[in-house]
CSV table of C-alpha atoms in Angstrom, one decimal:
chain,number,residue,atom,x,y,z
A,1,MET,CA,121.1,45.4,117.0
A,2,SER,CA,123.4,47.2,114.7
A,3,THR,CA,124.1,43.9,112.9
A,4,THR,CA,120.4,43.3,112.3
A,5,ARG,CA,120.0,46.8,110.8
A,6,ARG,CA,123.0,46.3,108.5
A,7,THR,CA,121.6,42.9,107.3
A,8,LEU,CA,118.1,44.5,106.6
A,9,SER,CA,119.7,47.3,104.7
A,10,ILE,CA,121.6,44.9,102.4
A,11,CYS,CA,118.5,42.9,101.7
A,12,LEU,CA,116.5,46.0,100.8
A,13,GLY,CA,119.2,47.1,98.5
A,14,VAL,CA,119.4,43.8,96.7
A,15,LEU,CA,115.6,43.2,96.2
A,16,PRO,CA,115.1,46.1,93.7
A,17,TRP,CA,118.0,44.9,91.6
A,18,LEU,CA,116.6,41.3,91.5
A,19,SER,CA,113.1,42.6,90.6
A,20,SER,CA,114.2,44.7,87.7
A,21,GLY,CA,116.4,41.9,86.4
A,22,ALA,CA,113.4,39.5,86.5
A,23,LEU,CA,111.3,42.0,84.5
A,24,ARG,CA,113.9,42.4,81.9
A,25,THR,CA,114.2,38.7,81.4
A,26,ALA,CA,110.4,38.4,81.1
A,27,ASP,CA,110.2,41.2,78.6
A,28,ALA,CA,112.9,39.6,76.4
A,29,ALA,CA,111.0,36.3,76.4
A,30,SER,CA,107.6,37.8,75.5
A,31,PRO,CA,106.3,37.1,72.0
A,32,PRO,CA,106.0,40.1,69.6
A,33,THR,CA,102.6,41.7,69.5
A,34,PRO,CA,100.7,40.4,66.4
A,35,ASP,CA,99.9,43.0,63.7
A,36,PRO,CA,96.1,43.5,63.9
A,37,PHE,CA,96.0,44.5,60.2
A,38,GLU,CA,98.0,41.4,59.1
A,39,GLY,CA,100.4,43.4,57.0
A,40,ASP,CA,97.6,45.3,55.1
A,41,PRO,CA,99.2,48.3,53.5
A,42,LEU,CA,95.9,50.3,53.7
A,43,ARG,CA,95.5,49.5,57.4
A,44,SER,CA,91.8,48.5,57.2
A,45,HIS,CA,90.2,47.1,60.3
A,46,PRO,CA,87.7,44.8,58.4
A,47,TRP,CA,90.5,43.1,56.4
A,48,PRO,CA,91.4,40.2,58.8
A,49,ASP,CA,87.7,39.1,58.9
A,50,ILE,CA,87.4,39.5,55.2
A,51,ARG,CA,90.5,37.4,54.6
A,52,ARG,CA,89.2,34.6,56.8
A,53,GLU,CA,85.7,34.6,55.4
A,54,TYR,CA,86.4,34.7,51.7
A,55,LEU,CA,90.0,33.4,51.2
A,56,GLY,CA,89.8,30.8,54.0
A,57,PRO,CA,91.0,30.7,57.7
A,58,ASN,CA,94.2,28.8,56.7
A,59,ALA,CA,94.8,30.5,53.4
A,60,VAL,CA,98.3,31.6,52.5
A,61,VAL,CA,98.0,35.3,51.6
A,62,ALA,CA,100.8,37.6,50.3
A,63,TRP,CA,100.6,41.3,49.4
A,64,ASP,CA,101.9,41.5,45.9
A,65,ALA,CA,102.5,44.5,43.6
A,66,ARG,CA,102.2,42.3,40.6
A,67,VAL,CA,98.4,42.3,41.1
A,68,GLN,CA,97.7,45.7,39.7
A,69,VAL,CA,94.4,47.3,40.6
A,70,GLN,CA,93.4,50.7,39.1
A,71,GLY,CA,90.4,52.8,40.0
A,72,PRO,CA,89.4,56.5,40.3
A,73,ALA,CA,90.8,58.5,43.2
A,74,PHE,CA,87.2,59.6,43.8
A,75,ALA,CA,84.0,57.8,42.6
A,76,GLU,CA,81.9,60.6,41.0
A,77,ASP,CA,79.2,58.1,40.3
A,78,PRO,CA,79.1,55.5,43.2
A,79,MET,CA,76.7,53.3,41.2
A,80,ASN,CA,79.3,52.9,38.3
A,81,VAL,CA,82.8,52.8,39.7
A,82,PRO,CA,85.3,51.6,37.0
A,83,ILE,CA,88.0,49.2,38.1
A,84,SER,CA,90.6,47.5,35.9
A,85,VAL,CA,92.8,44.5,37.0
A,86,ARG,CA,95.9,43.3,35.4
A,87,VAL,CA,98.2,40.6,36.8
A,88,ASP,CA,101.9,40.7,35.8
A,89,PRO,CA,102.8,37.6,33.8
A,90,ALA,CA,105.9,37.3,36.1
A,91,LEU,CA,103.5,35.9,38.8
A,92,GLY,CA,102.8,32.8,36.7
A,93,PRO,CA,99.5,31.1,35.8
A,94,VAL,CA,96.5,32.5,37.7
A,95,GLU,CA,93.5,30.2,38.3
A,96,GLN,CA,91.1,32.7,39.9
A,97,LEU,CA,90.6,36.4,40.7
A,98,MET,CA,88.3,37.5,43.5
A,99,VAL,CA,87.3,41.2,43.9
A,100,LEU,CA,86.4,42.3,47.4
A,101,VAL,CA,85.4,45.7,48.8
A,102,ASP,CA,86.1,46.2,52.6
A,103,ARG,CA,83.3,48.7,53.4
A,104,ASN,CA,80.5,47.6,51.1
A,105,PRO,CA,77.5,45.9,52.8
A,106,ILE,CA,78.0,43.1,50.3
A,107,ARG,CA,81.8,42.7,50.0
A,108,ARG,CA,82.3,40.2,47.2
A,109,VAL,CA,81.8,41.8,43.8
A,110,LEU,CA,82.9,39.0,41.4
A,111,GLU,CA,85.1,36.0,40.8
A,112,PHE,CA,86.9,35.6,37.5
A,113,PHE,CA,88.3,32.3,36.2
A,114,PRO,CA,90.6,33.1,33.2
A,115,VAL,CA,90.6,29.5,31.8
A,116,ALA,CA,92.1,30.4,28.4
A,117,ALA,CA,92.0,34.2,28.8
A,118,LEU,CA,94.6,36.5,30.3
A,119,PRO,CA,94.3,37.4,34.0
A,120,VAL,CA,93.0,40.8,33.0
A,121,ILE,CA,89.5,42.2,33.5
A,122,ALA,CA,87.7,45.6,33.7
A,123,PHE,CA,84.2,46.2,35.0
A,124,ARG,CA,82.1,48.7,37.0
A,125,PHE,CA,80.5,48.2,40.4
A,126,LYS,CA,78.5,49.9,43.2
A,127,LEU,CA,80.3,51.5,46.1
A,128,GLU,CA,78.5,52.3,49.3
A,129,GLN,CA,81.3,54.4,50.9
A,130,ALA,CA,85.0,55.2,50.6
A,131,SER,CA,86.8,51.9,50.8
A,132,PRO,CA,89.8,49.7,49.9
A,133,VAL,CA,89.1,47.7,46.8
A,134,ARG,CA,91.0,44.3,46.8
A,135,VAL,CA,91.8,41.8,44.1
A,136,ALA,CA,93.1,38.4,45.3
A,137,ALA,CA,94.8,36.3,42.6
A,138,ARG,CA,95.1,32.5,43.3
A,139,THR,CA,98.0,30.8,41.7
A,140,ALA,CA,98.3,27.0,41.1
A,141,ASP,CA,100.1,26.5,44.4
A,142,GLY,CA,97.0,27.8,46.3
A,143,VAL,CA,98.6,31.1,47.4
A,144,TRP,CA,96.4,34.2,47.2
A,145,HIS,CA,98.4,37.2,46.0
A,146,VAL,CA,96.5,40.4,46.9
A,147,GLY,CA,96.7,43.9,45.4
A,148,SER,CA,94.7,46.9,46.5
A,149,THR,CA,93.6,50.4,45.7
A,150,TRP,CA,91.7,53.1,47.7
A,151,VAL,CA,88.6,54.8,46.2
A,152,GLU,CA,87.0,57.8,47.9
A,153,SER,CA,83.2,58.2,47.5
A,154,ALA,CA,80.3,60.3,48.7
A,155,GLY,CA,78.5,56.9,49.1
A,156,GLY,CA,75.1,55.4,48.6
A,157,GLY,CA,75.8,53.2,45.6
A,158,CYS,CA,74.4,49.9,47.0
A,159,THR,CA,71.3,51.3,48.6
A,160,VAL,CA,69.8,53.2,45.6
A,161,SER,CA,67.7,51.8,42.8
A,162,GLY,CA,69.1,51.8,39.2
A,163,ALA,CA,67.6,53.9,36.4
A,164,THR,CA,65.8,51.0,34.7
A,165,ARG,CA,64.3,49.8,37.9
A,166,ARG,CA,62.9,53.3,38.7
A,167,ASP,CA,61.4,53.8,35.2
A,168,GLY,CA,60.3,50.1,34.8
A,169,THR,CA,62.1,49.5,31.5
A,170,TRP,CA,64.4,46.8,32.8
A,171,SER,CA,62.0,44.0,31.7
A,172,GLN,CA,62.1,45.1,28.1
A,173,SER,CA,65.8,44.5,27.7
A,174,LEU,CA,66.6,41.9,30.3
A,175,GLY,CA,69.4,39.5,29.3
A,176,GLU,CA,70.3,41.3,26.0
A,177,VAL,CA,74.0,41.2,25.2
A,178,SER,CA,75.9,43.6,23.0
A,179,GLY,CA,79.6,43.7,22.5
A,180,ARG,CA,82.6,43.9,20.2
A,181,LEU,CA,85.7,41.8,19.7
A,182,PHE,CA,88.8,43.9,19.1
A,183,THR,CA,91.3,41.7,17.2
A,184,SER,CA,94.2,44.0,17.8
A,185,VAL,CA,95.3,45.0,21.3
A,186,PRO,CA,98.2,47.4,21.5
A,187,GLY,CA,101.4,45.7,22.5
A,188,THR,CA,100.1,42.1,22.1
A,189,THR,CA,99.1,39.6,19.5
A,190,GLY,CA,95.8,38.9,21.2
A,191,SER,CA,92.3,40.3,21.2
A,192,ARG,CA,89.9,42.0,23.6
A,193,LEU,CA,86.2,41.4,24.2
A,194,ARG,CA,84.1,44.2,25.5
A,195,LEU,CA,80.5,43.3,26.2
A,196,ARG,CA,77.5,44.7,28.0
A,197,VAL,CA,74.6,42.6,29.6
A,198,MET,CA,71.3,44.3,30.2
A,199,HIS,CA,70.2,43.6,33.8
A,200,PRO,CA,69.0,45.8,36.7
A,201,GLN,CA,71.4,44.2,39.2
A,202,ASP,CA,69.4,44.8,42.3
A,203,THR,CA,71.3,44.5,45.5
A,204,GLY,CA,68.4,43.6,47.7
A,205,LEU,CA,69.2,46.6,50.0
A,206,VAL,CA,66.4,48.9,48.6
A,207,GLY,CA,63.0,48.5,50.3
A,208,GLY,CA,60.6,46.2,48.5
A,209,VAL,CA,63.1,45.2,45.8
A,210,PRO,CA,64.7,41.7,46.3
A,211,ALA,CA,68.2,40.8,45.2
A,212,PHE,CA,68.3,40.2,41.4
A,213,PHE,CA,71.6,39.9,39.7
A,214,ILE,CA,73.7,38.0,37.2
A,215,ASN,CA,75.4,35.1,38.9
A,216,ARG,CA,77.2,33.4,36.1
A,217,LEU,CA,78.7,34.2,32.6
A,218,SER,CA,80.7,32.0,30.4
A,219,VAL,CA,82.6,33.2,27.3
A,220,ARG,CA,83.1,30.5,24.7
A,221,ASP,CA,84.6,30.3,21.2
A,222,GLY,CA,82.8,29.2,18.0
A,223,GLN,CA,83.6,25.6,18.8
A,224,ASP,CA,81.9,25.9,22.3
A,225,ARG,CA,85.2,25.7,24.2
A,226,GLU,CA,85.1,27.8,27.4
A,227,LEU,CA,87.6,30.7,27.3
A,228,ALA,CA,86.6,32.5,30.6
A,229,ARG,CA,84.1,32.2,33.3
A,230,LEU,CA,82.7,34.8,35.7
A,231,HIS,CA,80.6,34.5,38.9
A,232,GLY,CA,78.8,37.7,39.6
A,233,TYR,CA,77.3,39.2,42.8
A,234,GLU,CA,75.0,42.0,43.7
A,235,PRO,CA,77.4,45.0,43.7
A,236,LEU,CA,78.1,44.7,40.0
A,237,SER,CA,76.7,47.8,38.2
A,238,GLU,CA,73.3,48.0,36.5
A,239,ASN,CA,73.7,46.8,32.9
A,240,PRO,CA,77.3,45.7,33.6
A,241,VAL,CA,80.1,46.1,31.1
A,242,PHE,CA,83.1,43.7,31.1
A,243,SER,CA,86.4,43.6,29.2
A,244,PHE,CA,88.3,40.4,28.8
A,245,ASP,CA,91.7,39.9,27.1
A,246,PHE,CA,92.8,36.7,25.2
A,247,PRO,CA,96.3,35.7,24.1
A,248,GLN,CA,94.9,34.8,20.6
A,249,PRO,CA,91.7,35.8,18.8
A,250,PRO,CA,88.9,33.3,19.6
A,251,VAL,CA,88.3,30.8,16.8
A,252,GLY,CA,84.9,31.2,15.1
A,253,GLY,CA,83.7,34.2,17.0
A,254,VAL,CA,82.4,34.3,20.6
A,255,ARG,CA,79.4,33.0,22.4
A,256,VAL,CA,78.2,34.3,25.8
A,257,VAL,CA,76.0,32.2,28.0
A,258,GLY,CA,74.9,32.7,31.6
A,259,THR,CA,72.2,32.9,34.2
A,260,ASP,CA,70.9,35.2,36.9
A,261,ASN,CA,69.9,34.2,40.4
A,262,ASN,CA,66.2,33.9,39.3
A,263,GLY,CA,67.1,31.3,36.7
A,264,ASN,CA,66.8,33.6,33.6
A,265,ARG,CA,69.1,32.5,30.8
A,266,ILE,CA,71.5,34.7,29.0
A,267,THR,CA,72.7,33.7,25.5
A,268,SER,CA,74.2,35.6,22.6
A,269,ARG,CA,76.7,35.2,19.8
A,270,LEU,CA,79.2,37.8,18.6
A,271,GLU,CA,80.8,37.2,15.2
């Protein structure tokens, strides 16, 4: 009997040791827990879905400080939030810029194809609530380099009618273009084009007012060579203003041509 008790006692003493060892082995072999924010420095929950939807499920994405995004700390006017984008030349040639806003009901603001311009752009957009603002720059190797900034806002920019829609004057100036070409940009030998296109830019989120927005603009030189191309979306501000930079002044002035989503044509020439 005493032998049986001693044997049972030894077995009971060994089992806890074996069990804890097995757990330690299993823990060591477990894969690391994936980062739900995918490295996002702003830790935004919508970002993983946004990345897959707009950049592609298999896209290579890198957070990159060379994609510089500047905006206000607080959007005093959520219908006209100024954003400027500049990509450091050290990144190399950039084929496309895409601007995305995590917490807007319509997340894509614009796509910019520099063509013969510099990867630099400034514009204004509507912001529905405080949100990260992203700019993804695609290089020739297909990699998306992403820069971000955070803009606080009281909100409501996407769900309120613009001034010209409220007073009905939008139809009198629809498609008119005004602008100026600055042939001297500090620190460069290039030029800067600043232009405004008159358009109500309706988001479609105001009752009884369908989406109505500029969907394409092309900047061309006097010989009709394309210098830059922009695809616009609903969140661009009413009567949007854009700034483009060129490494050299355009030859023979500038032509601006484009369309809106209703097929209205935009065309203008700036000497």
